[in-house]
Short mmCIF file of C-alpha atoms in Angstrom, two decimals:
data_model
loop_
_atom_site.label_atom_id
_atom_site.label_comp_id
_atom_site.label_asym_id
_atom_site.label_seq_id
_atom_site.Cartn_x
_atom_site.Cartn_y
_atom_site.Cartn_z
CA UNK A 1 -2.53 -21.57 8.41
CA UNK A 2 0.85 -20.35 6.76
CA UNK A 3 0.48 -16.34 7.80
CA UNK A 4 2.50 -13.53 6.65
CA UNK A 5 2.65 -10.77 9.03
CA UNK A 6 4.07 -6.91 8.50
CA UNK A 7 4.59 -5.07 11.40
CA UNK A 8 5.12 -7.68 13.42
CA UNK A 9 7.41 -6.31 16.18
CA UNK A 10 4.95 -3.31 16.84
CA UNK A 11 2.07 -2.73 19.43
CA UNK A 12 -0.78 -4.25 17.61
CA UNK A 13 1.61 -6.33 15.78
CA UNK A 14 2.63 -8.34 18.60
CA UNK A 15 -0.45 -8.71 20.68
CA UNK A 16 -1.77 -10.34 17.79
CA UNK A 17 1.05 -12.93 16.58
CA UNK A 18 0.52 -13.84 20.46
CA UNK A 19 -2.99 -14.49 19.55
CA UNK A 20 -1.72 -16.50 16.35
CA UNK A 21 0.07 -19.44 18.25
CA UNK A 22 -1.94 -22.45 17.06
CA UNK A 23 -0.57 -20.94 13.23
CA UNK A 24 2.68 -21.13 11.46
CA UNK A 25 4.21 -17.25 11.04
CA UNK A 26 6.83 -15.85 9.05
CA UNK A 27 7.35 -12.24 10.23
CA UNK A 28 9.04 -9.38 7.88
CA UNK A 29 11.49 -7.51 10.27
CA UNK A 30 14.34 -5.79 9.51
CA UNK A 31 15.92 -7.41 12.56
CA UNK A 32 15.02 -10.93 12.25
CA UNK A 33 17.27 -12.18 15.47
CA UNK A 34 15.54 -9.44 17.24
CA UNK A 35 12.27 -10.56 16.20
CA UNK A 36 12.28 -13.88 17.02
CA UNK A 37 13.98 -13.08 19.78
CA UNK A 38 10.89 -11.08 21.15
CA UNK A 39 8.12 -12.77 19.84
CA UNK A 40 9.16 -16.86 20.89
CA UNK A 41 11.35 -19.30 19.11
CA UNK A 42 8.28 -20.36 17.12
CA UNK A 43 8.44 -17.07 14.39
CA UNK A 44 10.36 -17.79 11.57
CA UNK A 45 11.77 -13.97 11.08
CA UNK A 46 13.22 -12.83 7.66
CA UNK A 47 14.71 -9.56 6.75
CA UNK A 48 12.89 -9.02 2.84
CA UNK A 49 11.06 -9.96 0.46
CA UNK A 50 13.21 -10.82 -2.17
CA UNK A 51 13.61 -14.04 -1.37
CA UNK A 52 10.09 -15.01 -1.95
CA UNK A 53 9.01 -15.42 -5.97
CA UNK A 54 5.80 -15.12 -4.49
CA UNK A 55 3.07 -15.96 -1.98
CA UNK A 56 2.27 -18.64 -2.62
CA UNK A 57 3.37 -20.30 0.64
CA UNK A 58 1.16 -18.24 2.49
CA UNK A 59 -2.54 -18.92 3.25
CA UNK A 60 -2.95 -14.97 4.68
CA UNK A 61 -0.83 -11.86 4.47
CA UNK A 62 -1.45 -9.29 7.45
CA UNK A 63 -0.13 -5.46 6.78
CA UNK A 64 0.53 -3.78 9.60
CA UNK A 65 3.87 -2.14 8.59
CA UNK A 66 4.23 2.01 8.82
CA UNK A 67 6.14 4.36 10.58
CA UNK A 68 4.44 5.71 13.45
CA UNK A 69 2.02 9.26 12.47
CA UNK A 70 2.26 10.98 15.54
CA UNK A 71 5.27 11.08 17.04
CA UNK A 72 7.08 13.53 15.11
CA UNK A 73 6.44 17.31 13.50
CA UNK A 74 5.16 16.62 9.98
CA UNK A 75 8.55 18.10 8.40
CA UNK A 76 8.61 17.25 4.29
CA UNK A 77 10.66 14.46 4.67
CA UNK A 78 8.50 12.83 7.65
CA UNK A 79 5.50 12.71 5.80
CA UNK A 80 7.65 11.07 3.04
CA UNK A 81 8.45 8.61 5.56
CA UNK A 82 4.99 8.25 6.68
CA UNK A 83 3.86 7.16 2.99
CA UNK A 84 6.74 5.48 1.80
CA UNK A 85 6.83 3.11 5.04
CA UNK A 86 2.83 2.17 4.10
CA UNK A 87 2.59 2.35 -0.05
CA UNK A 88 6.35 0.85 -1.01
CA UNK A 89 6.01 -2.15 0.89
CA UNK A 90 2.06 -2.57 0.71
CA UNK A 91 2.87 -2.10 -3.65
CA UNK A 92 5.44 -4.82 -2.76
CA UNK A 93 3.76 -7.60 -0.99
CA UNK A 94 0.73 -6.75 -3.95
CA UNK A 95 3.47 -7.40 -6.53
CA UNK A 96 4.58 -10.61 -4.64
CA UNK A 97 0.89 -12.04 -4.35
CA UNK A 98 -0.20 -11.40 -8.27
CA UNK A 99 3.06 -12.96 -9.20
CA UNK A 100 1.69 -16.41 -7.83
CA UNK A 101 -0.78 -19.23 -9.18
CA UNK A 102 -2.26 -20.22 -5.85
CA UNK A 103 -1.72 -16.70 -3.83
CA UNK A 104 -3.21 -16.12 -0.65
CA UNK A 105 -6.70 -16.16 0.12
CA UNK A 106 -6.64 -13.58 2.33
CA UNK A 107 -4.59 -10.18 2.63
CA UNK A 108 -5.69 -7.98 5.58
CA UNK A 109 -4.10 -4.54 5.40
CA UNK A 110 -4.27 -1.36 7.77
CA UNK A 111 -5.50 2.05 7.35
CA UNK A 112 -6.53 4.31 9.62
CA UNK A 113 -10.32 6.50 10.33
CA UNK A 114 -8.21 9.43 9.08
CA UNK A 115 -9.26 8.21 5.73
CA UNK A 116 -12.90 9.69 6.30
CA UNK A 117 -10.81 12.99 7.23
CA UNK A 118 -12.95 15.93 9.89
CA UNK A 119 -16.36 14.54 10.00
CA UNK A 120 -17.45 16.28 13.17
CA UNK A 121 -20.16 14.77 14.88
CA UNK A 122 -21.29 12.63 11.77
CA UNK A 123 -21.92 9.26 12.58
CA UNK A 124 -19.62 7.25 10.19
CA UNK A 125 -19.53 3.54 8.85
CA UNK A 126 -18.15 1.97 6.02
CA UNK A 127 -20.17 3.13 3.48
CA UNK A 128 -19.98 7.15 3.59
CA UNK A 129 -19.01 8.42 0.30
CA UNK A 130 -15.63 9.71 1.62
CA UNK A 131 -14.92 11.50 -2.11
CA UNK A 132 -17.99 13.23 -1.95
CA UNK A 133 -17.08 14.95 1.83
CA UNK A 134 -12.97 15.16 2.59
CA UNK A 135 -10.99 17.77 1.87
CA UNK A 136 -8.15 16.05 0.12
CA UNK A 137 -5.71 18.07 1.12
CA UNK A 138 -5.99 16.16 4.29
CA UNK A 139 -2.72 14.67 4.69
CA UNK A 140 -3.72 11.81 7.09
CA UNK A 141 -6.47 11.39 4.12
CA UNK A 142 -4.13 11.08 1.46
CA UNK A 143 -2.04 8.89 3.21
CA UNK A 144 -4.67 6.37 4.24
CA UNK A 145 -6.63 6.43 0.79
CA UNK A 146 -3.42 5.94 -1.72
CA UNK A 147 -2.86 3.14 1.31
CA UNK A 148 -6.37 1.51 0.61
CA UNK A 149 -6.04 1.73 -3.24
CA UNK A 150 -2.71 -0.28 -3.66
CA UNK A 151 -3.96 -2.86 -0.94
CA UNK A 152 -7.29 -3.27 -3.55
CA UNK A 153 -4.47 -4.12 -5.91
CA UNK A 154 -4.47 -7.86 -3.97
CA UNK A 155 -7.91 -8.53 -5.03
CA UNK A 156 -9.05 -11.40 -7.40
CA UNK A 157 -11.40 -14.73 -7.64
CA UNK A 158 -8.63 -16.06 -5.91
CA UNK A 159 -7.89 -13.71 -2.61
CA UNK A 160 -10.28 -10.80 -0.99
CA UNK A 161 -8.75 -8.34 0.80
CA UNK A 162 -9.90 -6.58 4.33
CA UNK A 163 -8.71 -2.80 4.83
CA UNK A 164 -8.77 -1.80 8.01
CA UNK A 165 -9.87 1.15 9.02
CA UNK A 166 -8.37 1.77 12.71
CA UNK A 167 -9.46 4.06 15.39
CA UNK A 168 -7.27 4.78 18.05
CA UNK A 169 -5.81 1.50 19.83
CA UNK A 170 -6.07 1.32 23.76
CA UNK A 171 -3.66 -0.60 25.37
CA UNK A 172 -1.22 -0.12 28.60
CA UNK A 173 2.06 -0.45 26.91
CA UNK A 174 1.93 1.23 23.87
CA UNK A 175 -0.12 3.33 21.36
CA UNK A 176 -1.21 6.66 22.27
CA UNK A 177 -2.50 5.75 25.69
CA UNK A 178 1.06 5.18 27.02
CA UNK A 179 1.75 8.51 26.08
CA UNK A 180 -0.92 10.24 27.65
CA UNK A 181 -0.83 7.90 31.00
CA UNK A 182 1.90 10.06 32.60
CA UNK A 183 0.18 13.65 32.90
CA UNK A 184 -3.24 11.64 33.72
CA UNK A 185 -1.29 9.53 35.84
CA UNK A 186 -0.29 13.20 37.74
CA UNK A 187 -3.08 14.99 37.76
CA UNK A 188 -2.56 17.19 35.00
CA UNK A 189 -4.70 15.16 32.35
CA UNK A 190 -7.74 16.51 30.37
CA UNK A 191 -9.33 17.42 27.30
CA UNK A 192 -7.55 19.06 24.01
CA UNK A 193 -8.78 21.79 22.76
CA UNK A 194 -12.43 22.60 23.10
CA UNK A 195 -13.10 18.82 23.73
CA UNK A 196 -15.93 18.18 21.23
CA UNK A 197 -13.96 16.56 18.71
CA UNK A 198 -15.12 12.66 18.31
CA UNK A 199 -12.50 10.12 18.94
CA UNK A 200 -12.86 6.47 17.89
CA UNK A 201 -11.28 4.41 19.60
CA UNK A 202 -10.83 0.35 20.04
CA UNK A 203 -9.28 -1.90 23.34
CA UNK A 204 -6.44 -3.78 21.84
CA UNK A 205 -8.08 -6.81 22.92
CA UNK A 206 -10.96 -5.97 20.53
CA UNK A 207 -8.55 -5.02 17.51
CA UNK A 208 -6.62 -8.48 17.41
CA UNK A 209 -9.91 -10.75 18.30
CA UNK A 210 -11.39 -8.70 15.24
CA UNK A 211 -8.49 -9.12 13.02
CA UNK A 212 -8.31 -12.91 13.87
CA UNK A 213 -12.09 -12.44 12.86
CA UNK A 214 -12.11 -11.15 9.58
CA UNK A 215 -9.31 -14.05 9.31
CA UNK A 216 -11.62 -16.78 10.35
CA UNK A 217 -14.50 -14.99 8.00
CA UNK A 218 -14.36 -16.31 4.27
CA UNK A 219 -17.31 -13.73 3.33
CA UNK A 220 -15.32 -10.74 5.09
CA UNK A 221 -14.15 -8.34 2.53
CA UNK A 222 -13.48 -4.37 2.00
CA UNK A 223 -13.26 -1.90 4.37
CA UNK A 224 -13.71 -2.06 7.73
CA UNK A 225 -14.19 0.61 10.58
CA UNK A 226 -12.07 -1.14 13.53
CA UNK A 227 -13.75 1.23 16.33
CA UNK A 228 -15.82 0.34 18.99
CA UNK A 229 -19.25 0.92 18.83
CA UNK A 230 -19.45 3.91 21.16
CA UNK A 231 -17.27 6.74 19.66
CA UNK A 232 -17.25 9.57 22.01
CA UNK A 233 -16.35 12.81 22.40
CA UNK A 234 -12.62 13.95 23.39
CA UNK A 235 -13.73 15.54 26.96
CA UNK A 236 -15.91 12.58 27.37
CA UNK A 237 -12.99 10.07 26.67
CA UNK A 238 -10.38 12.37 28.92
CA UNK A 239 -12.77 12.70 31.91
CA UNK A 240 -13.37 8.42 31.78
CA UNK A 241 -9.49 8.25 31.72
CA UNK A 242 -9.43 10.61 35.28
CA UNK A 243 -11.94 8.43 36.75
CA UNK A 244 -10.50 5.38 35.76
CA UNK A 245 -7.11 6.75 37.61
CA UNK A 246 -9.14 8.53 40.40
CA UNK A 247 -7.10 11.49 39.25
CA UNK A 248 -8.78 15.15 39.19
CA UNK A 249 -10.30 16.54 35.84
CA UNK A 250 -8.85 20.38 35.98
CA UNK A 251 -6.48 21.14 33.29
CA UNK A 252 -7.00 21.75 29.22
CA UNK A 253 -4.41 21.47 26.66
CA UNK A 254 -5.59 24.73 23.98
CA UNK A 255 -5.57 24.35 20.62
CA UNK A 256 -2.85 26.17 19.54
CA UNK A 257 -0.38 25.08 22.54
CA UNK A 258 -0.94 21.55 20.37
CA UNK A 259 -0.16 23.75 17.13
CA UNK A 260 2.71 25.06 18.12
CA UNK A 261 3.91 21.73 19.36
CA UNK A 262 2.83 19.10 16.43
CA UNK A 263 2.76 21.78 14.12
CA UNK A 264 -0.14 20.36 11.50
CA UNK A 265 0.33 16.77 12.81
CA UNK A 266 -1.84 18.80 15.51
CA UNK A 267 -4.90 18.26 13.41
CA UNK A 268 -4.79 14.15 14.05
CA UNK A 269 -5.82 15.21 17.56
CA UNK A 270 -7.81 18.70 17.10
CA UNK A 271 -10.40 16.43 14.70
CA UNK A 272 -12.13 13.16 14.80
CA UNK A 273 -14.20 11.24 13.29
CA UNK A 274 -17.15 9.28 14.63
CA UNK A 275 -16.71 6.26 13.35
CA UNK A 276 -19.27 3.29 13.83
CA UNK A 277 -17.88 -0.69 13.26
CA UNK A 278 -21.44 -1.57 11.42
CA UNK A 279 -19.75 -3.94 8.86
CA UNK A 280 -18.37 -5.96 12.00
CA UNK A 281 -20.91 -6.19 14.07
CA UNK A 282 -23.56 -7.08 11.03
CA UNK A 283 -21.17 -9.86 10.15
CA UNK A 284 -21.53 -11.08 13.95
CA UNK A 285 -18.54 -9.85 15.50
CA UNK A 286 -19.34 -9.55 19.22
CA UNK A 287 -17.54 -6.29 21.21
CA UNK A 288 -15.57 -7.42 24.29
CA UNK A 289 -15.42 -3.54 25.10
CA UNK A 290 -17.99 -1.30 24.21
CA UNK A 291 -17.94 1.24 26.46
CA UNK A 292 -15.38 3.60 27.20
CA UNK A 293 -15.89 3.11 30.69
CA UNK A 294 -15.33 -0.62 30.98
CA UNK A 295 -12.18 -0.23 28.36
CA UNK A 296 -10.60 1.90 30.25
CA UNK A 297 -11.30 0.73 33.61
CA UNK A 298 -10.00 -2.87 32.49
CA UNK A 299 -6.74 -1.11 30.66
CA UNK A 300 -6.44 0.81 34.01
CA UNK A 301 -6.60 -1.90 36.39
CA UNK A 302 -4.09 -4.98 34.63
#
């Protein structure tokens, strides 16, 4: 296949164009030297979109362009930054695949479980009426659902379109494990807050072998919970990480320590959602890593 990918350069990003080798892939970067550079001699890199008409050249178009949601204070102008980075090129590459005759017959686009906003201990797939139950002042919400909506823009006889819904992304070198590897890592790991919040939560391994499977799937279309199957709970998921490390389980981070950190970003790790993959798994998906045990031990160990 011809494949389009956004995001190319990032964690997910480029554990998965390493799992698209066999295919021929053009990569949006605003580097492109750097790009190809990084990812093999094989990526043809280019630097916009204006010099495509339209898709047409492509088979697939993966989305996985945004600017990171956690690592800085939510000031005005980051959470501009945090749309903008998603909807303006997402509304682009929409533009650029209704434009064609023959457009892709696949677009695969991200989104996050922060769409289904604080669901507590409710067990969550893909078909909980998420207008019904969010408060949509929810900023990770609004993000995520104006996200979904453009994406839906792709659709037609012609090419379905795959939103996924991400949990949070385990991998050694990047994502928010890296982050919180160093304090575990010293002994000083544990759970936020009062630990009961659910956190959903996929082995990279899992998210690009899915990805490549909704890919590979002709009937695979809509949303898509890309979780594991086993959410669990936030002291449950810190005190795995400690064993896993054979580090000691003592310490807490409180609540508002976090607030006065992360300000209302805060809230991305103060409440969860507990988010079930049913759509994948009924279509025959089969979990490498369902357990947060064997995830983390395996993430641990390489």
């Amino acid at each position: 296949m011809k494949i389009l990918v956004t995001g190319g350069t990032g964690f997910i990003g480029s554990a998965l164009i390493n799992a698209l080798k066999q295919h021929e892939i053009t990569v949006l970067s605003r580097d492109p030297a750097k790009a190809s550079q990084n990812l093999g001699g094989k990526i043809n890199a280019v630097d916009s979109l204006d010099q495509f008409d339209n898709l047409d050249d492509f088979d697939a178009v993966i989305n996985l362009a945004g600017e990171p949601i956690i690592n800085k204070r939510w000031s005005p102008q980051q959470k501009k930054k945090i749309c903008h980075s998603r909807w303006d090129l997402t509304e682009q590459l929409v533009a650029k695949i209704q434009a064609g005759s023959q457009p892709p017959h696949t677009f695969i686009s991200g989104s996050a479980v922060g769409v289904y906003g604080d669901q507590k201990d409710t067990v969550i797939d893909e078909s909980f009426a998420i207008s019904d139950h969010v408060n949509h002042e929810d900023f990770a919400h609004h993000v995520c659902q104006r996200w979904e909506e453009i994406a839906l823009g792709a659709e037609s006889e012609q090419t379905r379109v795959c939103l996924l819904r991400t949990g949070i992304v385990l991998g050694k070198h990047g994502g928010a494990l890296a982050k919180m590897l160093p304090p575990y890592q010293l002994g000083l790991g544990g759970p936020i807050g009062n630990g009961s919040q659910y956190t959903p939560w996929i082995h990279l391994q899992d998210m690009v072998d899915a990805i490549v499977f909704l890919l590979e799937t002709p009937t695979a279309k809509g949303a898509f919970n890309l979780t594991a199957p086993e959410p669990v709970t936030n002291k449950l998921f810190s005190q795995a990480l400690a064993k896993a490390l054979r580090r000691p389980h003592l310490f807490f981070t409180p609540a508002f320590v976090l607030k006065l950190a992360l300000g209302e970003a805060a809230s991305l790790l103060l409440e969860g959602q507990r988010a079930i993959p049913k759509k994948l798994e009924e279509l025959g998906y089969g979990f490498q890593y369902t357990t947060i045990e064997v995830a983390l031990g395996d993430i641990v160990s390489r």
